[in-house]
mmCIF file of C-alpha atoms in Angstrom:
data_model
loop_
_atom_site.group_PDB
_atom_site.id
_atom_site.type_symbol
_atom_site.label_atom_id
_atom_site.label_comp_id
_atom_site.label_asym_id
_atom_site.label_seq_id
_atom_site.Cartn_x
_atom_site.Cartn_y
_atom_site.Cartn_z
ATOM 1 C CA MET A 13 4.380 21.939 30.453
ATOM 2 C CA SER A 14 6.864 21.296 27.636
ATOM 3 C CA ARG A 15 5.621 20.460 24.156
ATOM 4 C CA ARG A 16 6.029 16.947 22.770
ATOM 5 C CA LEU A 17 6.834 17.856 19.202
ATOM 6 C CA VAL A 18 7.389 15.352 16.388
ATOM 7 C CA LEU A 19 8.458 16.168 12.839
ATOM 8 C CA VAL A 20 7.290 13.767 10.108
ATOM 9 C CA THR A 21 9.102 14.220 6.800
ATOM 10 C CA GLY A 22 7.134 13.015 3.807
ATOM 11 C CA GLY A 23 4.144 13.500 6.081
ATOM 12 C CA ALA A 24 1.690 14.117 3.245
ATOM 13 C CA GLY A 25 2.696 10.920 1.482
ATOM 14 C CA PHE A 26 1.210 7.459 1.860
ATOM 15 C CA ILE A 27 2.937 5.962 4.890
ATOM 16 C CA GLY A 28 3.845 9.384 6.275
ATOM 17 C CA SER A 29 0.242 10.593 6.379
ATOM 18 C CA ASN A 30 -0.869 7.412 8.139
ATOM 19 C CA LEU A 31 1.812 8.065 10.752
ATOM 20 C CA VAL A 32 0.698 11.690 11.094
ATOM 21 C CA ALA A 33 -2.841 10.451 11.761
ATOM 22 C CA ARG A 34 -1.650 8.014 14.417
ATOM 23 C CA LEU A 35 0.783 10.348 16.162
ATOM 24 C CA ALA A 36 -1.576 13.351 16.068
ATOM 25 C CA ALA A 37 -4.262 11.275 17.801
ATOM 26 C CA ASP A 38 -2.245 11.646 21.019
ATOM 27 C CA PRO A 39 -3.558 14.874 22.605
ATOM 28 C CA GLU A 40 -0.242 15.377 24.392
ATOM 29 C CA ARG A 41 1.763 15.394 21.161
ATOM 30 C CA GLU A 42 2.108 17.977 18.401
ATOM 31 C CA VAL A 43 2.984 16.886 14.884
ATOM 32 C CA ALA A 44 4.674 18.998 12.232
ATOM 33 C CA VAL A 45 4.761 17.905 8.590
ATOM 34 C CA CYS A 46 7.618 18.457 6.156
ATOM 35 C CA ASP A 47 6.605 17.823 2.553
ATOM 36 C CA THR A 48 5.674 19.281 -0.815
ATOM 37 C CA PHE A 49 2.036 19.447 -1.890
ATOM 38 C CA GLY A 50 1.940 20.188 -5.618
ATOM 39 C CA SER A 51 -1.180 21.565 -7.256
ATOM 40 C CA ALA A 52 -4.541 22.020 -5.536
ATOM 41 C CA ASP A 53 -6.175 19.164 -7.452
ATOM 42 C CA GLU A 54 -3.574 16.627 -6.291
ATOM 43 C CA ALA A 55 -4.510 14.375 -3.403
ATOM 44 C CA ARG A 56 -1.522 14.915 -1.139
ATOM 45 C CA TRP A 57 -2.985 17.748 0.964
ATOM 46 C CA ARG A 58 -6.131 15.692 1.468
ATOM 47 C CA ASN A 59 -4.040 12.939 3.066
ATOM 48 C CA ILE A 60 -3.546 15.081 6.177
ATOM 49 C CA ALA A 61 -6.603 17.355 5.999
ATOM 50 C CA LYS A 62 -8.501 15.493 8.733
ATOM 51 C CA HIS A 63 -5.766 15.707 11.350
ATOM 52 C CA PRO A 64 -4.384 18.534 13.500
ATOM 53 C CA VAL A 65 -0.985 19.668 12.272
ATOM 54 C CA ALA A 66 1.208 21.934 14.382
ATOM 55 C CA ASP A 67 3.255 23.252 11.461
ATOM 56 C CA LEU A 68 3.964 22.771 7.748
ATOM 57 C CA VAL A 69 7.600 22.837 6.672
ATOM 58 C CA ALA A 70 9.010 23.142 3.150
ATOM 59 C CA PRO A 71 11.772 20.561 2.537
ATOM 60 C CA GLY A 72 14.260 23.279 1.665
ATOM 61 C CA ALA A 73 13.681 24.946 5.041
ATOM 62 C CA ILE A 74 13.933 21.838 7.178
ATOM 63 C CA PHE A 75 17.238 22.583 8.907
ATOM 64 C CA ASP A 76 16.277 26.169 9.677
ATOM 65 C CA TRP A 77 13.056 24.818 11.181
ATOM 66 C CA LEU A 78 14.955 22.210 13.208
ATOM 67 C CA ALA A 79 17.283 24.869 14.588
ATOM 68 C CA ARG A 80 14.337 26.999 15.709
ATOM 69 C CA HIS A 81 12.445 24.128 17.331
ATOM 70 C CA ALA A 82 15.284 22.066 18.768
ATOM 71 C CA ALA A 83 14.258 22.751 22.368
ATOM 72 C CA ASP A 84 10.774 21.272 21.888
ATOM 73 C CA LEU A 85 11.481 18.512 19.387
ATOM 74 C CA GLU A 86 11.580 14.947 20.726
ATOM 75 C CA LEU A 87 11.573 12.866 17.548
ATOM 76 C CA VAL A 88 12.051 12.984 13.778
ATOM 77 C CA VAL A 89 10.117 10.401 11.760
ATOM 78 C CA HIS A 90 11.817 10.484 8.367
ATOM 79 C CA MET A 91 9.572 9.062 5.644
ATOM 80 C CA GLY A 92 10.490 11.555 2.929
ATOM 81 C CA ALA A 93 12.123 9.894 -0.081
ATOM 82 C CA ILE A 94 12.049 9.291 -3.802
ATOM 83 C CA SER A 95 10.197 5.984 -3.547
ATOM 84 C CA SER A 96 9.742 5.135 -7.219
ATOM 85 C CA THR A 97 11.638 2.003 -8.201
ATOM 86 C CA THR A 98 11.626 3.232 -11.813
ATOM 87 C CA GLU A 99 13.114 6.705 -11.159
ATOM 88 C CA SER A 100 15.983 7.170 -13.632
ATOM 89 C CA ASP A 101 17.632 10.284 -12.152
ATOM 90 C CA VAL A 102 20.082 8.681 -9.732
ATOM 91 C CA ASP A 103 21.488 12.027 -8.603
ATOM 92 C CA ARG A 104 17.976 13.000 -7.494
ATOM 93 C CA ILE A 105 17.610 9.696 -5.666
ATOM 94 C CA VAL A 106 20.947 10.145 -3.905
ATOM 95 C CA ALA A 107 20.162 13.728 -2.876
ATOM 96 C CA ASN A 108 16.807 12.782 -1.383
ATOM 97 C CA ASN A 109 17.344 9.262 -0.086
ATOM 98 C CA PHE A 110 20.934 9.337 1.116
ATOM 99 C CA VAL A 111 22.259 12.881 1.523
ATOM 100 C CA LEU A 112 19.186 14.287 3.278
ATOM 101 C CA SER A 113 18.919 11.180 5.474
ATOM 102 C CA ARG A 114 22.598 11.457 6.407
ATOM 103 C CA ASP A 115 22.247 15.139 7.257
ATOM 104 C CA LEU A 116 19.173 14.457 9.397
ATOM 105 C CA TRP A 117 21.037 11.633 11.155
ATOM 106 C CA ASP A 118 23.966 13.941 11.878
ATOM 107 C CA TRP A 119 21.673 16.705 13.161
ATOM 108 C CA CYS A 120 19.787 14.304 15.434
ATOM 109 C CA ALA A 121 23.048 12.823 16.730
ATOM 110 C CA GLN A 122 24.508 16.250 17.465
ATOM 111 C CA ASN A 123 21.337 17.536 19.124
ATOM 112 C CA GLY A 124 20.315 14.425 21.049
ATOM 113 C CA LYS A 125 17.040 13.838 19.159
ATOM 114 C CA ARG A 126 15.535 10.470 18.319
ATOM 115 C CA LEU A 127 15.182 9.319 14.695
ATOM 116 C CA ILE A 128 12.956 6.733 13.014
ATOM 117 C CA TYR A 129 13.510 6.419 9.278
ATOM 118 C CA ALA A 130 12.188 4.515 6.273
ATOM 119 C CA SER A 131 14.386 1.847 4.810
ATOM 120 C CA SER A 132 12.965 -0.694 2.348
ATOM 121 C CA ALA A 133 12.745 -4.375 1.514
ATOM 122 C CA ALA A 134 14.074 -3.279 -1.896
ATOM 123 C CA THR A 135 17.501 -3.459 -0.209
ATOM 124 C CA TYR A 136 17.226 -7.277 -0.474
ATOM 125 C CA GLY A 137 17.206 -7.249 -4.261
ATOM 126 C CA ALA A 138 16.117 -10.571 -5.735
ATOM 127 C CA GLY A 139 16.144 -12.114 -2.264
ATOM 128 C CA ASP A 140 18.786 -14.711 -3.110
ATOM 129 C CA ARG A 141 20.514 -13.868 0.184
ATOM 130 C CA GLY A 142 17.265 -14.159 2.104
ATOM 131 C CA PHE A 143 15.344 -11.553 4.076
ATOM 132 C CA ASP A 144 17.201 -11.550 7.372
ATOM 133 C CA ASP A 145 17.554 -8.050 8.853
ATOM 134 C CA ASP A 146 21.043 -8.779 10.130
ATOM 135 C CA ASN A 147 22.614 -5.503 11.319
ATOM 136 C CA ASP A 148 26.160 -6.707 10.844
ATOM 137 C CA PRO A 149 27.917 -4.316 8.419
ATOM 138 C CA THR A 150 29.243 -7.232 6.363
ATOM 139 C CA ALA A 151 25.744 -8.685 5.952
ATOM 140 C CA LEU A 152 24.324 -5.301 4.966
ATOM 141 C CA ALA A 153 27.114 -4.732 2.443
ATOM 142 C CA ALA A 154 26.468 -8.161 0.879
ATOM 143 C CA LEU A 155 22.931 -7.223 -0.225
ATOM 144 C CA ARG A 156 22.461 -6.552 -3.932
ATOM 145 C CA PRO A 157 19.473 -4.279 -4.660
ATOM 146 C CA LEU A 158 17.995 -4.422 -8.148
ATOM 147 C CA ASN A 159 17.451 -0.694 -8.652
ATOM 148 C CA ALA A 160 18.838 2.686 -7.636
ATOM 149 C CA TYR A 161 16.060 3.236 -5.092
ATOM 150 C CA GLY A 162 16.936 0.019 -3.252
ATOM 151 C CA TRP A 163 20.643 0.815 -3.449
ATOM 152 C CA SER A 164 20.129 4.278 -1.927
ATOM 153 C CA LYS A 165 18.240 2.770 1.005
ATOM 154 C CA ALA A 166 20.868 0.071 1.490
ATOM 155 C CA ALA A 167 23.628 2.696 1.415
ATOM 156 C CA PHE A 168 21.995 4.653 4.207
ATOM 157 C CA ASP A 169 21.430 1.549 6.355
ATOM 158 C CA ILE A 170 25.165 0.879 6.076
ATOM 159 C CA TYR A 171 25.960 4.494 6.969
ATOM 160 C CA ALA A 172 23.683 4.308 10.017
ATOM 161 C CA VAL A 173 25.178 1.089 11.346
ATOM 162 C CA HIS A 174 28.760 2.319 10.866
ATOM 163 C CA ALA A 175 28.003 5.706 12.453
ATOM 164 C CA ALA A 176 26.318 4.070 15.437
ATOM 165 C CA ALA A 177 29.278 1.724 15.896
ATOM 166 C CA ARG A 178 31.636 4.685 16.247
ATOM 167 C CA GLY A 179 29.328 6.433 18.734
ATOM 168 C CA HIS A 180 27.853 8.991 16.356
ATOM 169 C CA ALA A 181 24.129 8.250 16.563
ATOM 170 C CA PRO A 182 20.831 9.686 17.778
ATOM 171 C CA PRO A 183 19.867 8.504 21.287
ATOM 172 C CA GLN A 184 17.347 6.235 19.555
ATOM 173 C CA TRP A 185 17.469 5.292 15.903
ATOM 174 C CA ALA A 186 15.389 2.770 14.003
ATOM 175 C CA GLY A 187 15.414 1.994 10.293
ATOM 176 C CA LEU A 188 12.321 0.142 9.054
ATOM 177 C CA LYS A 189 12.568 -2.097 6.002
ATOM 178 C CA PHE A 190 9.046 -1.780 4.653
ATOM 179 C CA PHE A 191 7.790 -4.670 2.561
ATOM 180 C CA ASN A 192 4.687 -4.317 0.310
ATOM 181 C CA VAL A 193 2.598 -1.783 2.211
ATOM 182 C CA TYR A 194 -1.004 -1.118 1.177
ATOM 183 C CA GLY A 195 -3.824 0.974 2.582
ATOM 184 C CA PRO A 196 -5.557 4.363 2.533
ATOM 185 C CA ASN A 197 -3.960 7.592 1.264
ATOM 186 C CA GLU A 198 -1.944 6.089 -1.587
ATOM 187 C CA ASP A 199 -3.928 7.368 -4.560
ATOM 188 C CA HIS A 200 -1.354 10.056 -5.396
ATOM 189 C CA LYS A 201 1.295 7.372 -5.995
ATOM 190 C CA ALA A 202 -0.088 6.637 -9.487
ATOM 191 C CA SER A 203 1.746 3.621 -10.960
ATOM 192 C CA MET A 204 3.513 3.000 -7.626
ATOM 193 C CA LYS A 205 0.242 2.357 -5.793
ATOM 194 C CA SER A 206 -0.333 -1.046 -4.228
ATOM 195 C CA VAL A 207 -1.911 -3.703 -6.424
ATOM 196 C CA VAL A 208 -5.124 -3.447 -4.373
ATOM 197 C CA ALA A 209 -5.466 0.229 -5.276
ATOM 198 C CA GLN A 210 -4.484 -0.374 -8.898
ATOM 199 C CA ILE A 211 -7.032 -3.111 -9.545
ATOM 200 C CA TRP A 212 -9.844 -1.532 -7.506
ATOM 201 C CA PRO A 213 -11.454 0.436 -10.388
ATOM 202 C CA ASP A 214 -11.779 -2.795 -12.408
ATOM 203 C CA VAL A 215 -13.042 -4.757 -9.420
ATOM 204 C CA ALA A 216 -15.598 -2.073 -8.580
ATOM 205 C CA ALA A 217 -16.828 -2.003 -12.183
ATOM 206 C CA GLY A 218 -17.014 -5.790 -12.465
ATOM 207 C CA ARG A 219 -14.263 -5.940 -15.071
ATOM 208 C CA THR A 220 -11.556 -8.566 -15.381
ATOM 209 C CA VAL A 221 -8.395 -7.833 -13.433
ATOM 210 C CA LYS A 222 -5.062 -8.343 -15.170
ATOM 211 C CA LEU A 223 -2.049 -9.829 -13.387
ATOM 212 C CA PHE A 224 1.364 -10.757 -14.749
ATOM 213 C CA LYS A 225 2.076 -14.240 -16.027
ATOM 214 C CA SER A 226 4.807 -16.220 -14.332
ATOM 215 C CA TYR A 227 7.997 -16.948 -16.232
ATOM 216 C CA ARG A 228 9.160 -19.687 -13.899
ATOM 217 C CA PRO A 229 7.942 -23.237 -14.526
ATOM 218 C CA ASP A 230 7.661 -23.946 -10.799
ATOM 219 C CA ILE A 231 5.341 -20.987 -10.135
ATOM 220 C CA ALA A 232 1.843 -20.699 -11.582
ATOM 221 C CA ASP A 233 0.531 -17.497 -13.120
ATOM 222 C CA GLY A 234 -0.487 -15.217 -10.247
ATOM 223 C CA GLY A 235 1.488 -17.381 -7.834
ATOM 224 C CA GLN A 236 4.264 -14.837 -7.384
ATOM 225 C CA LEU A 237 4.545 -14.168 -3.643
ATOM 226 C CA ARG A 238 4.906 -10.934 -1.694
ATOM 227 C CA ASP A 239 4.799 -9.932 1.946
ATOM 228 C CA PHE A 240 1.780 -7.607 1.916
ATOM 229 C CA VAL A 241 1.486 -5.521 5.099
ATOM 230 C CA TYR A 242 -1.435 -3.248 5.979
ATOM 231 C CA VAL A 243 -0.384 0.336 6.655
ATOM 232 C CA ARG A 244 -2.279 0.302 9.968
ATOM 233 C CA ASP A 245 0.195 -2.334 11.177
ATOM 234 C CA VAL A 246 3.084 -0.114 10.093
ATOM 235 C CA ALA A 247 1.611 2.701 12.179
ATOM 236 C CA ASP A 248 1.290 0.309 15.128
ATOM 237 C CA VAL A 249 5.001 -0.527 14.999
ATOM 238 C CA VAL A 250 6.095 3.102 14.662
ATOM 239 C CA ASP A 251 3.796 4.114 17.522
ATOM 240 C CA TRP A 252 5.308 1.320 19.622
ATOM 241 C CA LEU A 253 8.820 2.518 18.809
ATOM 242 C CA THR A 254 8.005 6.056 19.949
ATOM 243 C CA GLY A 255 7.373 4.628 23.405
ATOM 244 C CA ARG A 256 10.513 2.446 23.422
ATOM 245 C CA PRO A 257 13.456 4.871 23.307
ATOM 246 C CA SER A 258 15.908 2.084 24.147
ATOM 247 C CA VAL A 259 15.154 0.158 20.923
ATOM 248 C CA SER A 260 17.539 0.918 18.060
ATOM 249 C CA GLY A 261 18.623 -0.807 14.865
ATOM 250 C CA VAL A 262 17.421 -1.789 11.402
ATOM 251 C CA PHE A 263 14.259 -3.912 11.439
ATOM 252 C CA ASN A 264 12.100 -5.655 8.880
ATOM 253 C CA LEU A 265 8.518 -4.436 8.789
ATOM 254 C CA GLY A 266 6.210 -6.812 6.971
ATOM 255 C CA SER A 267 3.478 -9.229 7.947
ATOM 256 C CA GLY A 268 5.891 -12.147 8.120
ATOM 257 C CA ARG A 269 3.778 -14.183 5.693
ATOM 258 C CA ALA A 270 4.120 -14.257 1.912
ATOM 259 C CA ARG A 271 0.885 -14.354 -0.106
ATOM 260 C CA SER A 272 0.264 -14.547 -3.844
ATOM 261 C CA PHE A 273 -0.990 -11.829 -6.156
ATOM 262 C CA LYS A 274 -3.848 -14.172 -7.075
ATOM 263 C CA GLU A 275 -4.873 -14.340 -3.409
ATOM 264 C CA LEU A 276 -4.637 -10.564 -3.174
ATOM 265 C CA ALA A 277 -6.912 -10.105 -6.185
ATOM 266 C CA GLU A 278 -9.370 -12.695 -4.859
ATOM 267 C CA ALA A 279 -9.468 -10.908 -1.499
ATOM 268 C CA THR A 280 -10.240 -7.629 -3.278
ATOM 269 C CA PHE A 281 -13.130 -9.191 -5.221
ATOM 270 C CA ALA A 282 -14.417 -10.836 -2.025
ATOM 271 C CA ALA A 283 -14.327 -7.513 -0.163
ATOM 272 C CA ALA A 284 -16.435 -6.011 -2.957
ATOM 273 C CA GLY A 285 -18.873 -8.929 -2.883
ATOM 274 C CA LYS A 286 -18.052 -9.931 -6.464
ATOM 275 C CA PRO A 287 -16.884 -13.216 -8.040
ATOM 276 C CA PRO A 288 -13.198 -13.153 -9.033
ATOM 277 C CA ALA A 289 -12.369 -12.479 -12.684
ATOM 278 C CA ILE A 290 -8.626 -12.630 -13.339
ATOM 279 C CA ALA A 291 -6.646 -12.786 -16.575
ATOM 280 C CA TYR A 292 -2.892 -13.140 -16.933
ATOM 281 C CA VAL A 293 -0.910 -10.919 -19.280
ATOM 282 C CA ASP A 294 2.674 -10.808 -20.476
ATOM 283 C CA MET A 295 5.163 -9.173 -18.181
ATOM 284 C CA PRO A 296 7.203 -6.401 -19.859
ATOM 285 C CA GLU A 297 10.472 -7.857 -21.097
ATOM 286 C CA ALA A 298 12.410 -5.047 -19.419
ATOM 287 C CA ILE A 299 11.565 -6.352 -15.935
ATOM 288 C CA ARG A 300 11.434 -10.119 -16.498
ATOM 289 C CA GLY A 301 15.083 -10.651 -15.669
ATOM 290 C CA ARG A 302 14.940 -8.723 -12.382
ATOM 291 C CA TYR A 303 11.472 -9.629 -11.166
ATOM 292 C CA GLN A 304 11.042 -10.796 -7.570
ATOM 293 C CA TYR A 305 9.043 -13.990 -7.200
ATOM 294 C CA PHE A 306 9.150 -14.099 -3.395
ATOM 295 C CA THR A 307 9.493 -11.715 -0.465
ATOM 296 C CA GLU A 308 8.798 -12.450 3.182
ATOM 297 C CA ALA A 309 9.930 -10.473 6.201
ATOM 298 C CA ARG A 310 11.716 -12.284 8.974
ATOM 299 C CA LEU A 311 10.428 -10.703 12.157
ATOM 300 C CA GLU A 312 12.670 -12.308 14.774
ATOM 301 C CA ARG A 313 14.650 -9.115 15.478
ATOM 302 C CA LEU A 314 11.500 -7.038 15.902
ATOM 303 C CA ARG A 315 10.010 -9.671 18.213
ATOM 304 C CA ALA A 316 13.247 -9.953 20.183
ATOM 305 C CA ALA A 317 13.160 -6.177 20.665
ATOM 306 C CA GLY A 318 9.816 -6.626 22.417
ATOM 307 C CA TYR A 319 7.159 -5.999 19.773
ATOM 308 C CA ALA A 320 4.237 -8.337 20.506
ATOM 309 C CA GLY A 321 1.576 -6.823 18.231
ATOM 310 C CA GLN A 322 -0.238 -9.016 15.729
ATOM 311 C CA PHE A 323 -0.300 -8.340 12.008
ATOM 312 C CA THR A 324 -3.542 -8.065 10.055
ATOM 313 C CA SER A 325 -4.330 -10.965 7.723
ATOM 314 C CA LEU A 326 -4.399 -10.227 4.007
ATOM 315 C CA GLU A 327 -8.142 -10.873 3.832
ATOM 316 C CA ASP A 328 -8.954 -8.637 6.817
ATOM 317 C CA GLY A 329 -6.637 -5.844 5.697
ATOM 318 C CA VAL A 330 -7.963 -5.777 2.143
ATOM 319 C CA ALA A 331 -11.554 -5.890 3.394
ATOM 320 C CA ASP A 332 -10.958 -2.935 5.709
ATOM 321 C CA TYR A 333 -9.202 -0.977 2.956
ATOM 322 C CA VAL A 334 -11.852 -1.670 0.321
ATOM 323 C CA ARG A 335 -14.961 -1.188 2.452
ATOM 324 C CA GLY A 336 -13.682 1.556 4.714
ATOM 325 C CA TYR A 337 -11.841 3.651 2.126
ATOM 326 C CA LEU A 338 -11.718 2.678 -1.556
ATOM 327 C CA ALA A 339 -15.477 2.141 -1.806
ATOM 328 C CA GLN A 340 -16.266 5.374 0.016
ATOM 329 C CA VAL A 341 -16.960 8.784 -1.528
ATOM 330 C CA ASP A 342 -14.274 10.159 0.797
ATOM 331 C CA PRO A 343 -11.476 7.559 0.672
ATOM 332 C CA TYR A 344 -8.977 9.409 2.898
ATOM 333 C CA LEU A 345 -7.902 8.332 6.369
#
């Protein structure tokens, strides 16, 4: 019986470790993880400690590993990236987010292996062109990301679509434009954690939570809107894609419903059984001019591809995250 082997890059990270947990739950599948782990007191190794892992691969050895395991490998799930929107070393971003992704694409295309990769809603920039995951190269090229991270993801989406159009593509390829994902195993992300994780210590201690003021007269403080999507729903979509090898393209992956930061904070207090206590503070001047006031995934392409799963409501997702993980002594999935 042949092995069903999957490689998850960035598999010790937030979304990657949730995908490792989901994929490794299939007893007929083996999951290898490519990532770095840092020091022993960092949380990243704990993100995958509860799940069977077939192999651990250093990022610098990934192509040697792929060459050795090509016969058994069925799928690469590429979540590895520099995901910080404030990273200032653009060469580092390009090397990790574009060059490595391109080389993995080329390897998968040449070796007939399927590829699912992480794109980002950051490709939409301020959202003035909407949030339609149109795969037309002209539409993709018209997007204007606000930071180098978003630009690197947009550049690879364009590469993927052009390469596929000229017949140079993996047998299945899917780029997923993640919106605001939250859920277990994100503690190592520090300032890039979801707002739920960032405000949880204050909520748990009964302190006032601080949110940014609005600088638009038509939007109240705390009324800034985001498409918050629970990481369990992300895992559902990826798991669905692994069983649909005919589905390819770039797809939005959000809940499809924008909710406010005030509602998010209120849901966190409610999950903890505490009355909401929210104060509004000045937004740093450096980000005021490029701040997003609205994001919302359009899901028509994903639905048209056949995905019928339902997305968790903000209140239910936050409650599950708070009670099942953040409030626990062991908060890891």
